[in-house]
C-alpha cells in the first residue's frame, strides 16, 4: 500500500487524538517492519494499516468501520490537494466516481506501476440519480472506500446517501455493492 | 508519557523515514536518468527513420510527378493524331476517294491500338509491388538459363550464363521479370549477325549481389543512360506498336523496391551492359 496512506493516517491520529495516541498505537503494534517510520513515497504492507486501525479502535472505543470511513474522508482532501491536476477534467461527483477505474487508476499506475488497486465497476441509473459501484479487492476495505466517496461528495458539494451490500457468500467484504444516491 | 520522550521517539521515526525517502528518491532519480538516456537513443533512431521516410516520400513524389507528366504527355500524342486524321477525313470528305478515307481510318485504328498499349503499360507498371509474393530459394543460374532458352526458341542467338550465379533466398517472380526484360531487350535491340548475351554475377557483401546482363547489340548513347529507365521512353521510332518503353521502367521499379539500383554501361554500336544490385531477402 502506498506510503501516503500511512503518513496521512498518522497525521490524522496526531490531529484528532494527539501525539500520545499515535505513540501508543505504534509502540503496541507487532507487525510494523519499519517501527512506524513511513515516507509518502514508499510502499508498505497493507496489514500494518489494518493493525494500527484496530489498535486505534481499541484505544478510542470508536468502531473500525467508522475509523476507516473517517480516514477515507480525510485522505480524499489530502489527495485532492496533492494531485490537483488529476481533478481538472472532472465535472462532478458521479463523473469522478465513474472515472476512478479508467482514468484515476490509469494515471496512478503511471506514477506507481507496482500499485495494487481495487476495481470499481459502475452503472448509472436511468434518471442519473443513483450510481451503483461494484467494489472488488482482496484487501476488503470497502469502508475506507466509502469514506473516500464521502470526501469526494463534500468536495463537489453534492449531498448523497451511501449504502453497501456484501456480495460474497462468506461476507468477506472482498466484493461489495455500493449504492450512491443523490439527494437533490 | 514524558513529552520529551514522545518527541524523541517521533524524531527517531521521522529520521528513519527521511533516510528511506532519500534512498527511494535516489533510486527514482537513477531510473529517470536511465529512462532519459533510453529516450534519447530512441529519439535519435526515430529521427533517422523520419529522415529516411521523408527522403523516400520525396523520391516517390518526384517519381509520381514524372510518371504523371510522361504518361499524360505520351497518351496525348496518339490522341492528337486521331483528332488530326479525323479532321482531314471531315475536310476532304467530298473530294477524297474511298480508298484514301479507308487508309485514314486505318491510321486512326493504329493510333487507338498504340493508346491501348500505352494504357496497358501504365496498368502493368502500377501493378508492381501490389501483388505480394513470398520469398523462396531460387537458383538464379537455372532461372537465367530458362529465360535464355525460351528466348532462343524465338530468336537465333548465343548466350553464356556464368556458373557463378548463386542460389539465393528471394522473390522468384520479380527476379524472373527483371532478367526476362533485360535478356529480351538485349536480343531485340541487336543488329549483329551473331547476337550474344552474357549473364554474370559478383557477390558484393553478405546478402548483396551484383548481376549483369550484357549484349553485343546496338548500344545506347550516354545521353540516354538515365532516360531509358523512365516509363514510355523508347529509342525506337514512335508508332511502332510493339515497343512502348515500359520494360526498363518496370525493371527499375522492381529493383528499387528491393532496395537495389540499376545502371547501364554502353556506347552507341558497342553493345550494352545492364548492371544491377539485388538484396537477398531475410529469413
XYZ file of C-alpha atoms in Angstrom:
467
model
C 0.000 0.000 0.000
C 1.276 3.481 -0.867
C 3.165 5.330 1.871
C 0.930 8.410 1.635
C -1.896 6.341 3.172
C 0.304 5.595 6.202
C 1.797 9.057 6.660
C -1.655 10.628 6.402
C -3.147 8.076 8.791
C -0.557 9.073 11.387
C -1.199 12.781 10.653
C -4.885 12.194 11.243
C -4.299 10.455 14.573
C -1.926 13.275 15.600
C -4.551 15.887 14.672
C -7.628 14.243 16.092
C -6.355 12.230 19.078
C -2.927 13.670 19.879
C 0.667 12.510 19.741
C 0.260 10.222 22.726
C -2.343 8.089 20.991
C -0.093 7.809 17.934
C 2.779 6.753 20.183
C 0.567 4.207 21.940
C -0.523 2.628 18.669
C 2.944 2.425 17.206
C 4.521 1.053 20.334
C 1.779 -1.570 20.715
C 1.831 -2.727 17.094
C 3.553 -6.019 16.498
C 3.816 -6.109 12.683
C 5.369 -2.759 11.807
C 8.514 -3.641 9.888
C 9.921 -0.118 9.973
C 8.762 0.562 13.526
C 6.226 3.150 12.343
C 8.625 5.135 10.194
C 6.751 5.909 6.988
C 7.512 8.032 3.958
C 4.835 9.074 1.491
C 6.896 7.826 -1.450
C 7.449 4.336 -0.015
C 5.307 1.204 -0.172
C 4.302 -0.786 2.928
C 2.309 -3.918 3.767
C -1.426 -3.277 3.972
C -1.590 -5.412 7.167
C 0.282 -2.687 9.068
C -2.566 -0.243 8.463
C -5.150 -2.853 9.481
C -3.315 -3.435 12.769
C -2.981 0.282 13.505
C -6.665 0.922 12.769
C -7.607 -1.964 15.042
C -5.381 -0.636 17.870
C -6.808 2.858 17.377
C -10.297 1.419 17.688
C -9.367 -0.320 20.953
C -7.736 2.804 22.324
C -10.530 5.246 21.380
C -13.570 2.955 21.563
C -14.584 4.012 18.033
C -15.608 1.200 15.639
C -13.095 0.150 12.962
C -15.719 0.836 10.288
C -16.225 4.418 11.490
C -12.468 4.987 11.740
C -11.854 3.735 8.205
C -14.649 5.891 6.843
C -13.344 8.947 8.671
C -9.858 8.268 7.404
C -11.097 7.819 3.807
C -12.894 11.152 4.008
C -9.819 12.841 5.468
C -7.483 11.301 2.883
C -9.611 12.450 -0.047
C -8.989 16.078 0.973
C -5.251 15.446 1.134
C -5.152 13.690 -2.256
C -7.068 16.486 -3.984
C -4.538 18.992 -2.646
C -1.578 16.781 -3.628
C -2.752 15.984 -7.160
C -4.945 18.905 -8.277
C -4.234 18.283 -11.980
C -5.898 14.871 -11.763
C -9.155 16.555 -10.781
C -9.110 19.200 -13.508
C -11.130 17.322 -16.125
C -13.715 16.085 -13.575
C -17.193 17.652 -13.820
C -18.886 16.388 -10.646
C -19.238 13.562 -8.120
C -20.713 10.876 -10.418
C -18.324 11.833 -13.193
C -15.459 11.361 -10.733
C -16.739 8.018 -9.391
C -17.240 6.708 -12.927
C -13.717 7.719 -13.885
C -11.901 6.028 -10.980
C -11.300 2.840 -12.910
C -10.491 4.193 -16.375
C -8.836 7.486 -15.544
C -7.696 7.924 -11.920
C -6.305 4.404 -11.570
C -4.692 4.570 -15.024
C -2.858 7.754 -14.007
C -1.922 6.295 -10.594
C -0.402 3.263 -12.323
C 1.704 5.559 -14.499
C 3.197 7.084 -11.347
C 3.354 3.847 -9.370
C 3.405 0.809 -11.663
C 3.575 -1.530 -8.665
C 0.377 -0.132 -7.070
C -2.253 -2.749 -6.214
C -5.590 -1.052 -6.724
C -9.170 -2.169 -6.096
C -11.576 -2.318 -9.044
C -14.788 -0.278 -9.271
C -17.328 -1.214 -11.934
C -20.059 1.408 -12.181
C -23.598 1.673 -13.561
C -25.683 4.847 -13.601
C -29.448 4.655 -13.152
C -31.683 5.919 -15.960
C -32.720 9.023 -14.021
C -28.979 9.573 -13.353
C -29.694 9.956 -9.637
C -28.138 6.714 -8.458
C -24.749 5.201 -9.164
C -24.103 1.558 -8.394
C -20.479 0.648 -7.841
C -19.119 -2.855 -7.502
C -16.042 -2.760 -5.307
C -13.626 -5.674 -5.551
C -10.391 -6.045 -3.622
C -8.513 -8.741 -1.769
C -7.964 -6.181 0.987
C -11.676 -5.931 1.814
C -11.554 -2.249 2.794
C -14.851 -1.018 1.440
C -15.378 1.250 4.476
C -12.243 3.124 3.535
C -13.689 3.412 0.022
C -16.988 4.713 1.388
C -15.003 7.339 3.333
C -13.281 8.406 0.098
C -16.712 8.694 -1.592
C -17.933 10.831 1.323
C -14.849 13.024 0.976
C -15.486 13.460 -2.749
C -19.176 14.244 -2.108
C -18.087 17.064 0.205
C -15.502 18.248 -2.320
C -18.124 18.578 -5.071
C -20.784 19.846 -2.585
C -23.195 17.140 -3.716
C -25.201 15.539 -0.935
C -25.664 11.786 -1.188
C -26.721 8.719 0.760
C -24.459 5.681 0.569
C -25.478 2.073 1.223
C -23.420 -1.103 0.903
C -24.208 -4.801 0.424
C -21.591 -7.556 0.706
C -21.879 -9.776 -2.376
C -19.638 -12.630 -1.164
C -21.239 -15.796 0.307
C -18.897 -15.720 3.330
C -19.342 -11.967 3.890
C -15.603 -11.464 3.416
C -16.092 -7.916 2.126
C -13.954 -8.632 -0.929
C -16.816 -7.847 -3.327
C -19.289 -5.215 -2.230
C -22.050 -3.326 -3.964
C -22.083 0.387 -3.110
C -25.137 2.464 -3.992
C -24.600 6.209 -4.079
C -27.854 8.213 -4.364
C -28.062 11.952 -4.891
C -30.378 13.788 -2.502
C -31.163 16.692 -4.798
C 4.412 9.545 28.819
C 7.143 12.140 29.234
C 6.607 14.677 26.390
C 10.340 14.773 25.733
C 10.392 11.004 25.296
C 7.383 11.319 22.994
C 9.103 13.821 20.712
C 12.348 11.877 20.822
C 10.598 8.740 19.582
C 8.831 10.734 16.899
C 12.110 12.350 15.876
C 13.801 8.963 15.538
C 10.977 7.630 13.405
C 10.995 10.688 11.165
C 14.765 10.372 10.741
C 14.411 6.768 9.548
C 11.550 7.806 7.247
C 13.627 10.639 5.820
C 16.541 8.318 5.049
C 14.172 5.857 3.404
C 12.654 8.679 1.340
C 16.118 9.860 0.302
C 17.054 6.339 -0.754
C 13.877 5.996 -2.792
C 14.457 9.401 -4.319
C 17.959 8.386 -5.315
C 16.637 5.183 -6.912
C 13.932 7.117 -8.768
C 16.484 9.676 -9.997
C 18.635 6.879 -11.350
C 15.612 5.293 -13.021
C 14.713 8.645 -14.558
C 18.264 9.176 -15.741
C 18.328 5.763 -17.405
C 14.875 6.253 -18.913
C 16.016 9.621 -20.222
C 19.071 8.081 -21.847
C 16.962 5.358 -23.440
C 14.570 8.030 -24.702
C 17.436 9.996 -26.246
C 18.621 6.898 -28.104
C 15.085 6.105 -29.202
C 14.544 9.687 -30.264
C 17.688 9.615 -32.364
C 16.694 6.408 -34.120
C 13.166 7.763 -34.657
C 14.610 10.900 -36.223
C 16.726 8.738 -38.509
C 13.624 6.777 -39.528
C 11.696 10.017 -40.143
C 14.547 11.378 -42.280
C 14.706 8.150 -44.272
C 10.922 8.047 -44.739
C 10.849 11.713 -45.772
C 13.535 11.017 -48.359
C 11.606 8.004 -49.631
C 8.407 10.056 -49.799
C 10.169 12.839 -51.643
C 11.556 10.353 -54.127
C 8.180 8.674 -54.582
C 6.551 12.077 -55.106
C 9.109 13.062 -57.688
C 8.663 9.728 -59.458
C 4.912 10.131 -59.366
C 5.116 13.621 -60.823
C 7.431 12.424 -63.558
C 5.235 9.416 -64.213
C 2.098 11.570 -64.472
C 3.836 14.033 -66.759
C 5.302 11.413 -69.075
C 2.219 9.216 -69.241
C -0.198 12.083 -69.899
C 2.177 13.566 -72.472
C 2.595 10.258 -74.260
C -1.118 9.500 -74.182
C -1.823 12.887 -75.724
C 0.333 12.187 -78.780
C -1.805 9.422 -80.378
C -4.937 11.281 -79.263
C -3.785 14.381 -81.116
C -3.029 12.262 -84.226
C -6.526 10.756 -84.090
C -8.008 14.234 -83.869
C -5.942 15.436 -86.853
C -6.794 12.437 -89.017
C -10.499 12.783 -88.173
C -10.223 16.424 -89.155
C -8.678 15.502 -92.515
C -11.443 12.983 -93.204
C -14.051 15.616 -92.378
C -12.383 18.300 -94.512
C -11.807 16.146 -97.579
C -14.994 14.097 -97.217
C -16.399 15.148 -100.591
C -13.177 15.160 -102.579
C -11.241 12.183 -101.152
C -11.530 8.764 -102.680
C -12.971 5.923 -100.660
C -9.514 4.301 -100.510
C -7.973 7.435 -99.019
C -10.689 7.590 -96.336
C -10.197 3.921 -95.501
C -6.430 4.499 -95.255
C -7.022 7.325 -92.800
C -9.421 5.183 -90.775
C -6.707 2.522 -90.681
C -4.323 5.174 -89.322
C -6.832 6.057 -86.578
C -7.109 2.374 -85.680
C -3.335 2.045 -85.359
C -3.208 5.120 -83.049
C -6.008 3.646 -80.951
C -4.038 0.409 -80.678
C -0.968 2.352 -79.569
C -3.026 4.148 -76.933
C -4.335 0.831 -75.717
C -0.782 -0.488 -75.461
C 0.267 2.608 -73.521
C -2.638 2.235 -71.102
C -1.840 -1.457 -70.637
C 1.752 -0.435 -69.963
C 0.607 2.017 -67.277
C -1.539 -0.686 -65.686
C 1.331 -3.160 -65.708
C 3.707 -0.575 -64.219
C 1.338 0.464 -61.425
C 0.628 -3.169 -60.560
C 4.247 -3.746 -59.421
C 4.535 -4.333 -55.708
C 0.759 -4.678 -55.223
C 0.800 -8.453 -55.576
C 2.688 -9.745 -52.580
C 4.706 -12.865 -53.194
C 6.666 -14.950 -50.723
C 10.432 -15.375 -50.925
C 11.846 -18.838 -51.599
C 15.180 -20.406 -52.514
C 15.908 -19.506 -56.138
C 18.650 -20.975 -58.311
C 19.489 -17.843 -60.322
C 21.699 -19.723 -62.794
C 18.857 -22.080 -63.614
C 16.415 -19.162 -63.833
C 18.654 -17.244 -66.286
C 19.185 -20.381 -68.393
C 15.431 -20.994 -68.581
C 14.847 -17.455 -69.881
C 17.711 -17.657 -72.380
C 16.453 -20.992 -73.683
C 12.939 -19.635 -74.058
C 14.230 -16.595 -75.968
C 16.355 -18.814 -78.241
C 13.181 -20.551 -79.386
C 12.036 -17.176 -80.782
C 15.351 -15.669 -81.941
C 18.688 -17.031 -83.011
C 21.495 -16.017 -80.699
C 24.142 -17.447 -78.392
C 24.207 -16.999 -74.656
C 26.621 -17.636 -71.813
C 25.259 -17.822 -68.291
C 28.089 -17.774 -65.755
C 28.328 -20.615 -63.262
C 28.896 -18.017 -60.524
C 25.181 -17.229 -60.451
C 24.105 -18.083 -56.904
C 21.291 -19.872 -55.186
C 19.542 -17.209 -53.056
C 16.503 -16.718 -50.878
C 14.420 -14.171 -52.785
C 11.286 -13.283 -54.783
C 11.420 -15.512 -57.860
C 8.735 -13.733 -59.925
C 10.387 -10.331 -59.560
C 13.849 -11.622 -60.455
C 12.393 -13.573 -63.380
C 10.699 -10.419 -64.658
C 13.962 -8.426 -64.438
C 16.144 -10.988 -66.238
C 13.451 -11.670 -68.796
C 13.170 -7.963 -69.713
C 16.927 -7.398 -69.829
C 17.674 -10.534 -71.883
C 14.866 -9.984 -74.408
C 15.919 -6.317 -74.764
C 19.477 -7.433 -75.476
C 18.251 -9.645 -78.319
C 15.589 -7.229 -79.604
C 17.916 -4.245 -79.891
C 20.631 -6.128 -81.707
C 21.571 -5.721 -85.354
C 24.535 -8.093 -85.352
C 24.525 -11.313 -87.340
C 25.822 -13.212 -84.324
C 23.816 -11.957 -81.395
C 25.305 -12.651 -77.961
C 24.113 -12.407 -74.368
C 26.259 -12.793 -71.222
C 24.793 -13.126 -67.736
C 27.220 -12.716 -64.812
C 27.227 -12.195 -61.050
C 29.512 -10.779 -58.362
C 28.868 -11.105 -54.606
C 29.407 -7.626 -53.116
C 28.743 -8.399 -49.463
C 26.651 -10.689 -47.325
C 23.157 -10.886 -48.888
C 24.071 -8.356 -51.627
C 24.740 -9.418 -55.242
C 25.593 -7.541 -58.402
C 24.153 -9.119 -61.544
C 24.863 -8.071 -65.117
C 23.267 -8.757 -68.496
C 25.482 -7.805 -71.416
C 24.773 -7.868 -75.141
C 26.707 -7.044 -78.299
C 23.838 -5.047 -79.810
C 23.210 -1.512 -80.982
C 24.234 0.094 -77.689
C 22.916 3.284 -76.098
C 24.450 6.761 -76.273
C 25.491 8.136 -72.903
C 22.915 10.930 -73.103
C 20.135 8.329 -72.795
C 21.627 6.293 -69.937
C 19.192 7.733 -67.364
C 16.243 8.402 -69.639
C 15.815 4.777 -70.756
C 14.564 3.843 -67.269
C 11.635 6.307 -67.448
C 8.250 4.959 -68.483
C 7.426 5.166 -72.248
C 10.985 6.110 -73.129
C 11.926 4.170 -76.169
C 14.756 4.890 -78.533
C 12.843 3.197 -81.332
C 10.688 5.152 -83.723
C 7.329 6.158 -82.161
C 4.368 4.453 -83.703
C 5.985 1.064 -83.559
C 3.261 -0.676 -81.590
C 5.479 -3.402 -80.224
C 7.819 -1.024 -78.396
C 6.143 1.234 -75.893
C 9.026 1.573 -73.440
C 7.656 0.057 -70.249
C 10.051 -2.872 -69.729
C 13.041 -0.997 -68.313
C 10.867 1.225 -66.117
C 9.351 -1.938 -64.619
C 12.819 -3.449 -64.170
C 13.977 -0.295 -62.362
C 10.918 -0.180 -60.124
C 11.314 -3.842 -59.138
C 14.979 -3.265 -58.289
C 14.233 -0.017 -56.388
C 11.515 -1.748 -54.395
C 14.050 -4.373 -53.335
C 16.496 -1.675 -52.157
C 18.928 -2.039 -55.070
C 19.938 0.091 -58.039
C 20.492 -0.330 -61.790
C 22.833 1.353 -64.249
C 23.933 0.836 -67.811
C 27.417 0.849 -69.334
C 27.213 1.340 -73.070
C 28.293 3.224 -76.121
C 26.485 3.570 -79.394
C 27.047 0.450 -81.547
C 29.230 -1.188 -78.887
C 26.669 -3.251 -77.039
C 25.146 -2.573 -73.610
C 25.790 -3.925 -70.140
C 22.995 -3.569 -67.575
C 24.311 -3.906 -64.019
C 22.014 -4.137 -61.020
C 22.315 -4.891 -57.318
C 19.931 -7.268 -55.616
C 19.474 -7.935 -51.874
C 18.733 -11.427 -50.716
C 15.610 -11.497 -48.507
C 15.888 -12.098 -44.785
C 14.613 -15.401 -43.363
